[in-house]
mmCIF file of C-alpha atoms in Angstrom:
data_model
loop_
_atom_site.group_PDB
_atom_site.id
_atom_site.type_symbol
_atom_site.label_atom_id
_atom_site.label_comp_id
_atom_site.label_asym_id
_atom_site.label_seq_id
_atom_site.Cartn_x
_atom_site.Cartn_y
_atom_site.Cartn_z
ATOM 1 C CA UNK M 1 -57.384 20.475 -32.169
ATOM 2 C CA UNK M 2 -58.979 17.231 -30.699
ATOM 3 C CA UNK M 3 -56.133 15.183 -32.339
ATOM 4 C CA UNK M 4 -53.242 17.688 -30.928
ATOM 5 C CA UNK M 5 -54.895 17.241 -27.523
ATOM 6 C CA UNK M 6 -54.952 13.367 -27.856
ATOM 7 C CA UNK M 7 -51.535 13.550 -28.697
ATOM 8 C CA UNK M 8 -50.781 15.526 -26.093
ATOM 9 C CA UNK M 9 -52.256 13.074 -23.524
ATOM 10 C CA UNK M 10 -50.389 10.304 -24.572
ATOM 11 C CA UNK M 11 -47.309 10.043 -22.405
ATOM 12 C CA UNK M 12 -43.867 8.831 -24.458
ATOM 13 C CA UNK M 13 -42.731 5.552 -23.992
ATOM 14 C CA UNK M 14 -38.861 5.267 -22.148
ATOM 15 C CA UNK M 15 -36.587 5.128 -24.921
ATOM 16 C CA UNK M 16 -35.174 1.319 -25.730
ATOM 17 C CA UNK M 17 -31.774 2.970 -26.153
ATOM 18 C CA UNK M 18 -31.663 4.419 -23.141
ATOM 19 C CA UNK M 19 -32.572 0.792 -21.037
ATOM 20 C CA UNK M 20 -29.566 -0.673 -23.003
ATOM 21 C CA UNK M 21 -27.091 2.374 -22.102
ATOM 22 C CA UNK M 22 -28.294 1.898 -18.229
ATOM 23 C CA UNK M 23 -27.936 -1.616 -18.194
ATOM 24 C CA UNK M 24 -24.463 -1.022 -19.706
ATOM 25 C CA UNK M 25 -23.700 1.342 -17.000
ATOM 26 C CA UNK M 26 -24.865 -0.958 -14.166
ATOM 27 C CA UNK M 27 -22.542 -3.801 -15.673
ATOM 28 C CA UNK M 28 -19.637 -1.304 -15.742
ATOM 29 C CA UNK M 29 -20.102 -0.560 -12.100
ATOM 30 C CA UNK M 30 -20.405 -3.901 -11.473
ATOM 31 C CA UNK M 31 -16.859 -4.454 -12.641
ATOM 32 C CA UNK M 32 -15.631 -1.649 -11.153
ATOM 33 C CA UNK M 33 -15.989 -2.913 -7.874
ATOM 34 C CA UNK M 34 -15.016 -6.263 -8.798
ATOM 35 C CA UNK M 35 -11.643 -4.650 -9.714
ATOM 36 C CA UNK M 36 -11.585 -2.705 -6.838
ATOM 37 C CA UNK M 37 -12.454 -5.995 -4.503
ATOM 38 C CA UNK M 38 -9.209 -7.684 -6.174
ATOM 39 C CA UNK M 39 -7.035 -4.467 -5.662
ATOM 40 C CA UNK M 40 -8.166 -4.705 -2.165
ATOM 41 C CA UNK M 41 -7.770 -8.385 -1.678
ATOM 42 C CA UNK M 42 -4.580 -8.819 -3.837
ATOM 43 C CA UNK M 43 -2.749 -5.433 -3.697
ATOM 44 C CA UNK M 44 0.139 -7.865 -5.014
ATOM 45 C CA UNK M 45 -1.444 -7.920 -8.136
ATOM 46 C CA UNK M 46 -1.349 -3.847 -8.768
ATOM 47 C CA UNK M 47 1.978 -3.105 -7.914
ATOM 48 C CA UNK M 48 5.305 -3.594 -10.181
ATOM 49 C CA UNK M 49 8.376 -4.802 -8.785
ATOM 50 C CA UNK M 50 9.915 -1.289 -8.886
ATOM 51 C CA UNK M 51 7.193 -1.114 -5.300
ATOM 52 C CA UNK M 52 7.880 -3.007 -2.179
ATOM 53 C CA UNK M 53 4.755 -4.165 -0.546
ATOM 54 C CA UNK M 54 5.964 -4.565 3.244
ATOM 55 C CA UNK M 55 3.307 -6.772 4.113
ATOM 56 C CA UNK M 56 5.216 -10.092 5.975
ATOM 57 C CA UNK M 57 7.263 -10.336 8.412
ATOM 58 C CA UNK M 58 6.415 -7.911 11.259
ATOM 59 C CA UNK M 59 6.214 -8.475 14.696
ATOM 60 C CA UNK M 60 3.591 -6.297 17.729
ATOM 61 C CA UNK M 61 5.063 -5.183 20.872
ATOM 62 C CA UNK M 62 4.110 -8.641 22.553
ATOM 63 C CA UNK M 63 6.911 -10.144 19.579
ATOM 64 C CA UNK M 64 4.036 -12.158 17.986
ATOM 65 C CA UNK M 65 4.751 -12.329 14.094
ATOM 66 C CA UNK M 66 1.910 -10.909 11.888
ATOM 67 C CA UNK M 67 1.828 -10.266 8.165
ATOM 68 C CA UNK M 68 -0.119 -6.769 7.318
ATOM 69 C CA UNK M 69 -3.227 -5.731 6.104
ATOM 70 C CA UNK M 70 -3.371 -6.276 9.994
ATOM 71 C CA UNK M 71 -6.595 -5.507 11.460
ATOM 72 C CA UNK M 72 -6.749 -4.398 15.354
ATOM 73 C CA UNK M 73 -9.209 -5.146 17.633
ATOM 74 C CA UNK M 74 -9.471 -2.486 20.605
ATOM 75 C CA UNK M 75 -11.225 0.314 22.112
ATOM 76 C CA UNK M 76 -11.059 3.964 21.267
ATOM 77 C CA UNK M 77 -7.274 5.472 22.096
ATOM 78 C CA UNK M 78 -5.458 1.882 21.991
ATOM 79 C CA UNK M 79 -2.338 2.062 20.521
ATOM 80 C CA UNK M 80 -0.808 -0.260 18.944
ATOM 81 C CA UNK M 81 3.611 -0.535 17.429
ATOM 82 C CA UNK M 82 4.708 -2.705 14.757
ATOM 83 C CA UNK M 83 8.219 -3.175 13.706
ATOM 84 C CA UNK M 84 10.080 -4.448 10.524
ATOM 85 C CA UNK M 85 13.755 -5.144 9.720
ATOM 86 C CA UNK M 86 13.029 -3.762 6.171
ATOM 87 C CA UNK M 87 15.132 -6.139 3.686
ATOM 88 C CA UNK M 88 18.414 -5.958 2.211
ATOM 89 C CA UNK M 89 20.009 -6.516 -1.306
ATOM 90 C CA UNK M 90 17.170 -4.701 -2.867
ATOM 91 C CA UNK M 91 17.669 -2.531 -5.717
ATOM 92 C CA UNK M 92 18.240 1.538 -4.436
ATOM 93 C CA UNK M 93 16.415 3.957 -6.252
ATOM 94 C CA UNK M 94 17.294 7.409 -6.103
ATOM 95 C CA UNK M 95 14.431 8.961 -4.213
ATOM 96 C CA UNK M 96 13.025 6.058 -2.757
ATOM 97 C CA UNK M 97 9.520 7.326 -0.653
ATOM 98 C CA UNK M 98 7.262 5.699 1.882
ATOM 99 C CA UNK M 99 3.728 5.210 1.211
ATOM 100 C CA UNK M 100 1.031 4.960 3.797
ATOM 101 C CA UNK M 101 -3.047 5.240 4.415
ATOM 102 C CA UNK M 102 -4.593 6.064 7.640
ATOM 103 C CA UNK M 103 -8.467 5.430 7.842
ATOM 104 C CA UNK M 104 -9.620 6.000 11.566
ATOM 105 C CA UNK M 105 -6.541 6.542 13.025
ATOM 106 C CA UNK M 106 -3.090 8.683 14.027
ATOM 107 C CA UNK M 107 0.196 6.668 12.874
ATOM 108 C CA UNK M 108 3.694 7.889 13.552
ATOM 109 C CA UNK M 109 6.271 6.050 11.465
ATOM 110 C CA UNK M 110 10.017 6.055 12.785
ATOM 111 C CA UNK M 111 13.112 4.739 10.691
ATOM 112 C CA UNK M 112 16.246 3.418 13.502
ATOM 113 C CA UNK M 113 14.260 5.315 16.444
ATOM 114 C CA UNK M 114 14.124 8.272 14.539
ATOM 115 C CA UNK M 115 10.426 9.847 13.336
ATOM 116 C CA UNK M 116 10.228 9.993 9.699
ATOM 117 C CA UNK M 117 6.880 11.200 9.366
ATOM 118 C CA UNK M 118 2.774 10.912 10.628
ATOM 119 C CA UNK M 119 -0.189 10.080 8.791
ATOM 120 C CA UNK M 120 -2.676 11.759 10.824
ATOM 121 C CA UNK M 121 -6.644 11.269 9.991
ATOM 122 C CA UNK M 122 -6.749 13.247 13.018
ATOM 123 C CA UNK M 123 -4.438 16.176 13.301
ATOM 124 C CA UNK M 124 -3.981 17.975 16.548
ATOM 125 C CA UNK M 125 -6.469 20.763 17.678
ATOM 126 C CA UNK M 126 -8.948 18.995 15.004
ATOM 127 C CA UNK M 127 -12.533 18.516 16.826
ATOM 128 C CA UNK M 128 -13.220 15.098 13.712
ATOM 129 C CA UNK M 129 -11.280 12.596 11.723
ATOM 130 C CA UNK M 130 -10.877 13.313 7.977
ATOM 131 C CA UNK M 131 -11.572 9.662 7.117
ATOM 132 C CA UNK M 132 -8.895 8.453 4.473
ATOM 133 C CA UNK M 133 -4.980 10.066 4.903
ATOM 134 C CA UNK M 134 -2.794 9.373 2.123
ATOM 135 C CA UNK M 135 1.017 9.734 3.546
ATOM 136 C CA UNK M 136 4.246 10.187 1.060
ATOM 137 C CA UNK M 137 7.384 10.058 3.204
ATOM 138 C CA UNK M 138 10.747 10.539 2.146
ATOM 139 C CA UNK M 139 13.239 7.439 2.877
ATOM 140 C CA UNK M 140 17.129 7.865 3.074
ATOM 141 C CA UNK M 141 18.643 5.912 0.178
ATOM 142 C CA UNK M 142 20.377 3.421 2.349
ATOM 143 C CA UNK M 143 17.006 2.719 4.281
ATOM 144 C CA UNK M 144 17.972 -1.111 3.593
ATOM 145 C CA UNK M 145 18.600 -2.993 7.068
ATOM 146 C CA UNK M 146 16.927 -0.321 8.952
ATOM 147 C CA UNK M 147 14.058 -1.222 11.715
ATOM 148 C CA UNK M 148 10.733 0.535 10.398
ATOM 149 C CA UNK M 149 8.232 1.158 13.026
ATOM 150 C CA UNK M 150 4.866 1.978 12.908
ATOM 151 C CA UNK M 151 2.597 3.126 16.369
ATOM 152 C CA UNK M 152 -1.160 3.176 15.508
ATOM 153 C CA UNK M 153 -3.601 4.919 17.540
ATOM 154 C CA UNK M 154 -6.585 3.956 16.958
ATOM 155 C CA UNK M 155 -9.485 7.248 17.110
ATOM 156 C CA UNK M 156 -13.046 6.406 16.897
ATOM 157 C CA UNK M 157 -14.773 3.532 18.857
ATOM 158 C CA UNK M 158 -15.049 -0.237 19.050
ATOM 159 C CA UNK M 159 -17.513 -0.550 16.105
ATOM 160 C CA UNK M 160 -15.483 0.830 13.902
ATOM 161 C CA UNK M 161 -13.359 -1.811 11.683
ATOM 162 C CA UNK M 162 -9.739 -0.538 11.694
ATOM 163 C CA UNK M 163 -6.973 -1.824 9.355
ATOM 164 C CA UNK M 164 -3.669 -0.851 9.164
ATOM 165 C CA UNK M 165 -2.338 -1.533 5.521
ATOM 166 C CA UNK M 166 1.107 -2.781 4.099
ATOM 167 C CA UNK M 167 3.343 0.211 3.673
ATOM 168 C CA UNK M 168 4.691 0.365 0.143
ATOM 169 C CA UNK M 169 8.256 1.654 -0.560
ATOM 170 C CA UNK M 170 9.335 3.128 -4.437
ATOM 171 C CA UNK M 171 9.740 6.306 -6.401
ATOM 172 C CA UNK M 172 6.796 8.806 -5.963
ATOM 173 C CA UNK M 173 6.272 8.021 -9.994
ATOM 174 C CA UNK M 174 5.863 4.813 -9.510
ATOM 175 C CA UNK M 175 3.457 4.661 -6.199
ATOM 176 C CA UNK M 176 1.549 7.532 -8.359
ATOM 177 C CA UNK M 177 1.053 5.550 -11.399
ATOM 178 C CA UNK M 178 0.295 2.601 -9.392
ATOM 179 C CA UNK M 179 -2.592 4.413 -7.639
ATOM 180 C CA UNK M 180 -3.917 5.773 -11.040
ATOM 181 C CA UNK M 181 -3.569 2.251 -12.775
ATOM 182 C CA UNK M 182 -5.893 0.854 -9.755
ATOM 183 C CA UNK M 183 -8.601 3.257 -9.891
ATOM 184 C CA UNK M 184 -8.492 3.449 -13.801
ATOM 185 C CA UNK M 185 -11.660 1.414 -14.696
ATOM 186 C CA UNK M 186 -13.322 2.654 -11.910
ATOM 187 C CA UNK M 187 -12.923 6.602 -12.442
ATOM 188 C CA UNK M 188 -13.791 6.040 -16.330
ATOM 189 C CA UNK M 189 -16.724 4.309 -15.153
ATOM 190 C CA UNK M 190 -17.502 7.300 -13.067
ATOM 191 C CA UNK M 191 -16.826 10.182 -16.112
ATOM 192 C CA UNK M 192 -19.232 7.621 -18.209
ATOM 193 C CA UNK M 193 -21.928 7.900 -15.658
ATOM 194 C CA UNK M 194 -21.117 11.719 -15.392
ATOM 195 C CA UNK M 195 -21.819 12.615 -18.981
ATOM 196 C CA UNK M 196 -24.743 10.297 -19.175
ATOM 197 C CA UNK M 197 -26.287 11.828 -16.282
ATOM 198 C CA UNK M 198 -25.830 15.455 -18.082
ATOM 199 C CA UNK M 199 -27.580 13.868 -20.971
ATOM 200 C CA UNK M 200 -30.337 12.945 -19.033
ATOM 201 C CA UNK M 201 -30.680 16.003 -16.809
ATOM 202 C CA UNK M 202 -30.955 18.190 -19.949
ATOM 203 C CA UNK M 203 -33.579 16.103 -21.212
ATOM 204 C CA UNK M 204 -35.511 15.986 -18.015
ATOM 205 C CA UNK M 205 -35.154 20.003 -18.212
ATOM 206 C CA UNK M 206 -36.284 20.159 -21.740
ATOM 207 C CA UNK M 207 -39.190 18.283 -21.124
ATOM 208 C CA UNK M 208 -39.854 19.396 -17.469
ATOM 209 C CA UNK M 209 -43.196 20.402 -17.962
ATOM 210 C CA UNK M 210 -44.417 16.530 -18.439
ATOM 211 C CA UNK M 211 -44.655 14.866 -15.408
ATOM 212 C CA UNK M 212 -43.658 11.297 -16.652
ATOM 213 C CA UNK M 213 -40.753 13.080 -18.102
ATOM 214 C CA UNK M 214 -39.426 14.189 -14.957
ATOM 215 C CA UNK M 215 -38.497 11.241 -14.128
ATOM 216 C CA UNK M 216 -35.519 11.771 -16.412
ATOM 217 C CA UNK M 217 -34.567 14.728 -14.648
ATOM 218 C CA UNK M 218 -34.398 12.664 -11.534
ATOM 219 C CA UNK M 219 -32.693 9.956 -13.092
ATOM 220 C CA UNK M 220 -30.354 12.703 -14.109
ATOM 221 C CA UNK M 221 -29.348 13.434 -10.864
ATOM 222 C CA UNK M 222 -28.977 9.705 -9.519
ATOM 223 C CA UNK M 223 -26.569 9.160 -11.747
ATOM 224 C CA UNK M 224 -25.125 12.848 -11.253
ATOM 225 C CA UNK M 225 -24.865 11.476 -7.343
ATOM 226 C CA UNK M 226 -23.933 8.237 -7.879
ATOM 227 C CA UNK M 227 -20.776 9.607 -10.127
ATOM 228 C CA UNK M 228 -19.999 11.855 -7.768
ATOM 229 C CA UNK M 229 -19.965 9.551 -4.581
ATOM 230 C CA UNK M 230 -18.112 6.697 -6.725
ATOM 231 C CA UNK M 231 -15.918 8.777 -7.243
ATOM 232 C CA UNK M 232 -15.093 10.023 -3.484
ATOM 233 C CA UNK M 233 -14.635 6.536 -2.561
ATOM 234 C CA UNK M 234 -11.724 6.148 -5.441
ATOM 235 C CA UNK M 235 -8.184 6.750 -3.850
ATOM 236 C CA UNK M 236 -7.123 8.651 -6.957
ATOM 237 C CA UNK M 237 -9.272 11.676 -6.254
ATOM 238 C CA UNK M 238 -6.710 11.966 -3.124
ATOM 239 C CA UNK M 239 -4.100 13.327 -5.995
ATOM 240 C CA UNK M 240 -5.850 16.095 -6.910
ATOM 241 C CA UNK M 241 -7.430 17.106 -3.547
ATOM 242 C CA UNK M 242 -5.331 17.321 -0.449
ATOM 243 C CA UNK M 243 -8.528 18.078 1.319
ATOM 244 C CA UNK M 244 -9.760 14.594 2.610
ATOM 245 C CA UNK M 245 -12.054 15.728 5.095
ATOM 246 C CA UNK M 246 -14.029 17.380 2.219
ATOM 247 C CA UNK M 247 -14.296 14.022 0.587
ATOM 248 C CA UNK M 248 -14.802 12.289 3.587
ATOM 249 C CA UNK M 249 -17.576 14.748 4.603
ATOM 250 C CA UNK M 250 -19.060 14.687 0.933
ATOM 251 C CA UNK M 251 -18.952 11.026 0.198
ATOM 252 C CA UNK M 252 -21.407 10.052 3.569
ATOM 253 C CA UNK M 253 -23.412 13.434 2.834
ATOM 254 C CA UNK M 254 -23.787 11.370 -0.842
ATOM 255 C CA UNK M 255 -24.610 8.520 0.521
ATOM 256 C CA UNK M 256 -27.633 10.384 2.118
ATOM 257 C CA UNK M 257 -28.262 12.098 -0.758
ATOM 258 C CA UNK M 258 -28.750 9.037 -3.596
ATOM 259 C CA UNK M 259 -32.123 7.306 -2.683
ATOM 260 C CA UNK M 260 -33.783 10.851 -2.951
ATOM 261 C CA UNK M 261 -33.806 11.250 -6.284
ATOM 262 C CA UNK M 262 -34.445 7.402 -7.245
ATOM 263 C CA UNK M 263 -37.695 8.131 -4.923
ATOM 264 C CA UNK M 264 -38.635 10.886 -6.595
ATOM 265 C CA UNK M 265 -38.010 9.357 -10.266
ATOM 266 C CA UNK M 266 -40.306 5.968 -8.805
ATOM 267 C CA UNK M 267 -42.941 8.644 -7.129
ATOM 268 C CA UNK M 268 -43.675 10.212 -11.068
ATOM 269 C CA UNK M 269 -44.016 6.844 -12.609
ATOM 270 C CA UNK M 270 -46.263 5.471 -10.309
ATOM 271 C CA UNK M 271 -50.096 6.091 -9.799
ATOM 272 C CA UNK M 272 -52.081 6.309 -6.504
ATOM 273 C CA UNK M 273 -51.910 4.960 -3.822
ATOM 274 C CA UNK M 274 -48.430 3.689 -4.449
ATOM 275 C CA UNK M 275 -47.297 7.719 -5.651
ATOM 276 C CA UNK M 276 -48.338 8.593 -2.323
ATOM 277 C CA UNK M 277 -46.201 6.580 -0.229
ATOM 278 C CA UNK M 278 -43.339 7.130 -2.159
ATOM 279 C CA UNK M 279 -44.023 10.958 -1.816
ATOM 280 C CA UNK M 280 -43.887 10.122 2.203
ATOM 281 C CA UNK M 281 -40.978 7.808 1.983
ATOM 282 C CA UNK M 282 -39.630 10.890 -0.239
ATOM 283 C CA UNK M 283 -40.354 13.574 2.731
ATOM 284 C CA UNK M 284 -38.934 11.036 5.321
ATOM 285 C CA UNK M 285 -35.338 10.624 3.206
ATOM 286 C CA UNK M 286 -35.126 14.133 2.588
ATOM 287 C CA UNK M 287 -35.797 14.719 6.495
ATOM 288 C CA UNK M 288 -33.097 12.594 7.385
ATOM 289 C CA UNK M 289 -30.872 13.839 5.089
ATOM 290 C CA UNK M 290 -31.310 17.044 7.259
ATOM 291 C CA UNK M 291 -31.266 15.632 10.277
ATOM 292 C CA UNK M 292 -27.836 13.719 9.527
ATOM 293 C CA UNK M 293 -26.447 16.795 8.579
ATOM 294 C CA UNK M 294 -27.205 18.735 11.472
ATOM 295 C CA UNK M 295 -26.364 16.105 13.993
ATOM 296 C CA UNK M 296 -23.124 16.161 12.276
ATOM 297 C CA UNK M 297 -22.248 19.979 12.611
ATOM 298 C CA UNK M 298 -24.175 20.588 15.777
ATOM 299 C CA UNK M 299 -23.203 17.324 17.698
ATOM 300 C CA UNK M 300 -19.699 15.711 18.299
ATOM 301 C CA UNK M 301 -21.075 12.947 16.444
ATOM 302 C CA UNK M 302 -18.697 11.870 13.386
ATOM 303 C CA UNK M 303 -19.657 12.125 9.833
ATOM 304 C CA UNK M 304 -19.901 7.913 9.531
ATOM 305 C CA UNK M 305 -21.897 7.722 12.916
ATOM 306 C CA UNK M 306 -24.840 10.154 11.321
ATOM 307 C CA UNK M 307 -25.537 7.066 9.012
ATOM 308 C CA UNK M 308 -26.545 4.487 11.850
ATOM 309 C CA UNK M 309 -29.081 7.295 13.372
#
């Protein structure tokens, strides 16, 4: 009996395998978002030649000649029109479509004077923005030689950092597949981090009644959040939910989420005083996790502008 209850006392070592598979993980999300950085800094790179990238050649209403990703400076309610000759001599394709993001802001996009379509992150009669819109527009076959304009209003104030991307012009296949080839790495990073977090939440449960082993149950649901939040921020999710105020709403509500659990794993690990002030710090997160939330859906205050508080 005096053996079992030494045994019992001794508290198990973190498993070597499981330092190598989170270090694995980390360096996997690390490249992620190096991928991601290029697709955002080269979006050149991602798309085949069957995709036009409109990015050169437009002009603003003052005739000043700008190339997009164009990034506007001005205060809430500025808009702002951009206008292309798109090109001729290019190949036709048979459904050609128009593809365009709105983040922050109501664009309107008309072909020869005539409105072809909005991309709205804030329809009418809607009291927030729903962060990221993803737009498919139909185009006329013989769009080639036709003026393309864009007008941009911009929705939330001067803080925020607005950009108005390139509008791309192909098959809906192709933009699709181009989308999904982007975000590859990243959302098989994310199902990676999924699983393992599973793994780790039903050891945590298993062994729930040790408290150094709790701290794989809140590992468990770090990774859990940080799959989930990753994933949010991936334009492919926007394929499979039309919804994007959902995502927009859960990806900051994430955000606010993540360092509780991390606390709580750190708080089990540690021994007093240190356990103590991460069991404050714990109190305080989960406090403003509150807080956020309420200021959100009792306030005007926007979902983004909770984070600053």
């Amino acid at each position: 009996m005096e053996v079992q209850s030494k045994e019992s006392r001794q508290q198990p070592k973190l498993p070597l395998q499981l330092l190598i598979t989170a270090a694995i993980i980390f360096l996997l999300a690390i490249a992620a978002a190096a991928a991601a950085v290029i697709g955002v800094r080269q979006p050149e790179l991602l798309y085949k030649d069957s995709n036009s990238v409109l990015s050169e050649n437009w002009t603003d209403a003052a005739g000043n000649t700008l190339c997009f990703p164009t990034h506007p400076d001005a205060h809430m309610g500025s808009v702002f029109t951009y206008s292309l000759r798109l090109p001729e001599g290019e190949d036709m394709l048979r459904a050609p479509v128009l593809y365009f993001t709105a983040r922050y802001l109501n664009a309107s996009i008309y072909l020869n004077g005539d409105l072809l379509g909005q991309s709205l992150a804030q329809p009418p009669g809607a009291e927030d923005t729903q962060g990221t819109v993803f737009t498919l527009l139909p185009l006329p076959v013989d769009h080639a030689g036709q003026e393309l304009r864009i007008e941009v209003e911009l929705l939330l104030g001067e803080n925020v950092s607005y950009e108005v991307p390139a509008p791309i012009i192909g098959s809906q296949c192709g933009i699709i597949s181009t989308i999904l080839r982007k975000n590859l790495l990243s959302v098989l990073v994310d199902i990676f981090v999924f699983c393992f977090s599973i793994i780790l939440l039903l050891f945590g449960l298993q062994k729930g009644s040790v408290r150094r082993e709790r701290t794989f149950l809140f590992m468990g649901l770090f990774a859990l959040c940080f799959a989930l939040y990753s994933l949010c921020t991936s334009d492919a999710l926007h394929l499979f939910c039309s919804n994007s105020y959902f995502i927009y709403l859960f990806e900051f509500l994430l955000l606010a989420v993540l360092p509780i659990p991390m606390a709580a794993a750190f708080a089990e690990r540690c021994r007093p005083p240190y356990r103590q002030l991460l069991q404050a710090d714990l109190v305080l997160l989960i406090v403003n996790l509150i807080f956020q939330t309420a200021a959100h859906f009792f306030t005007p205050l926007e979902v983004r502008d909770t984070v600053f508080l």
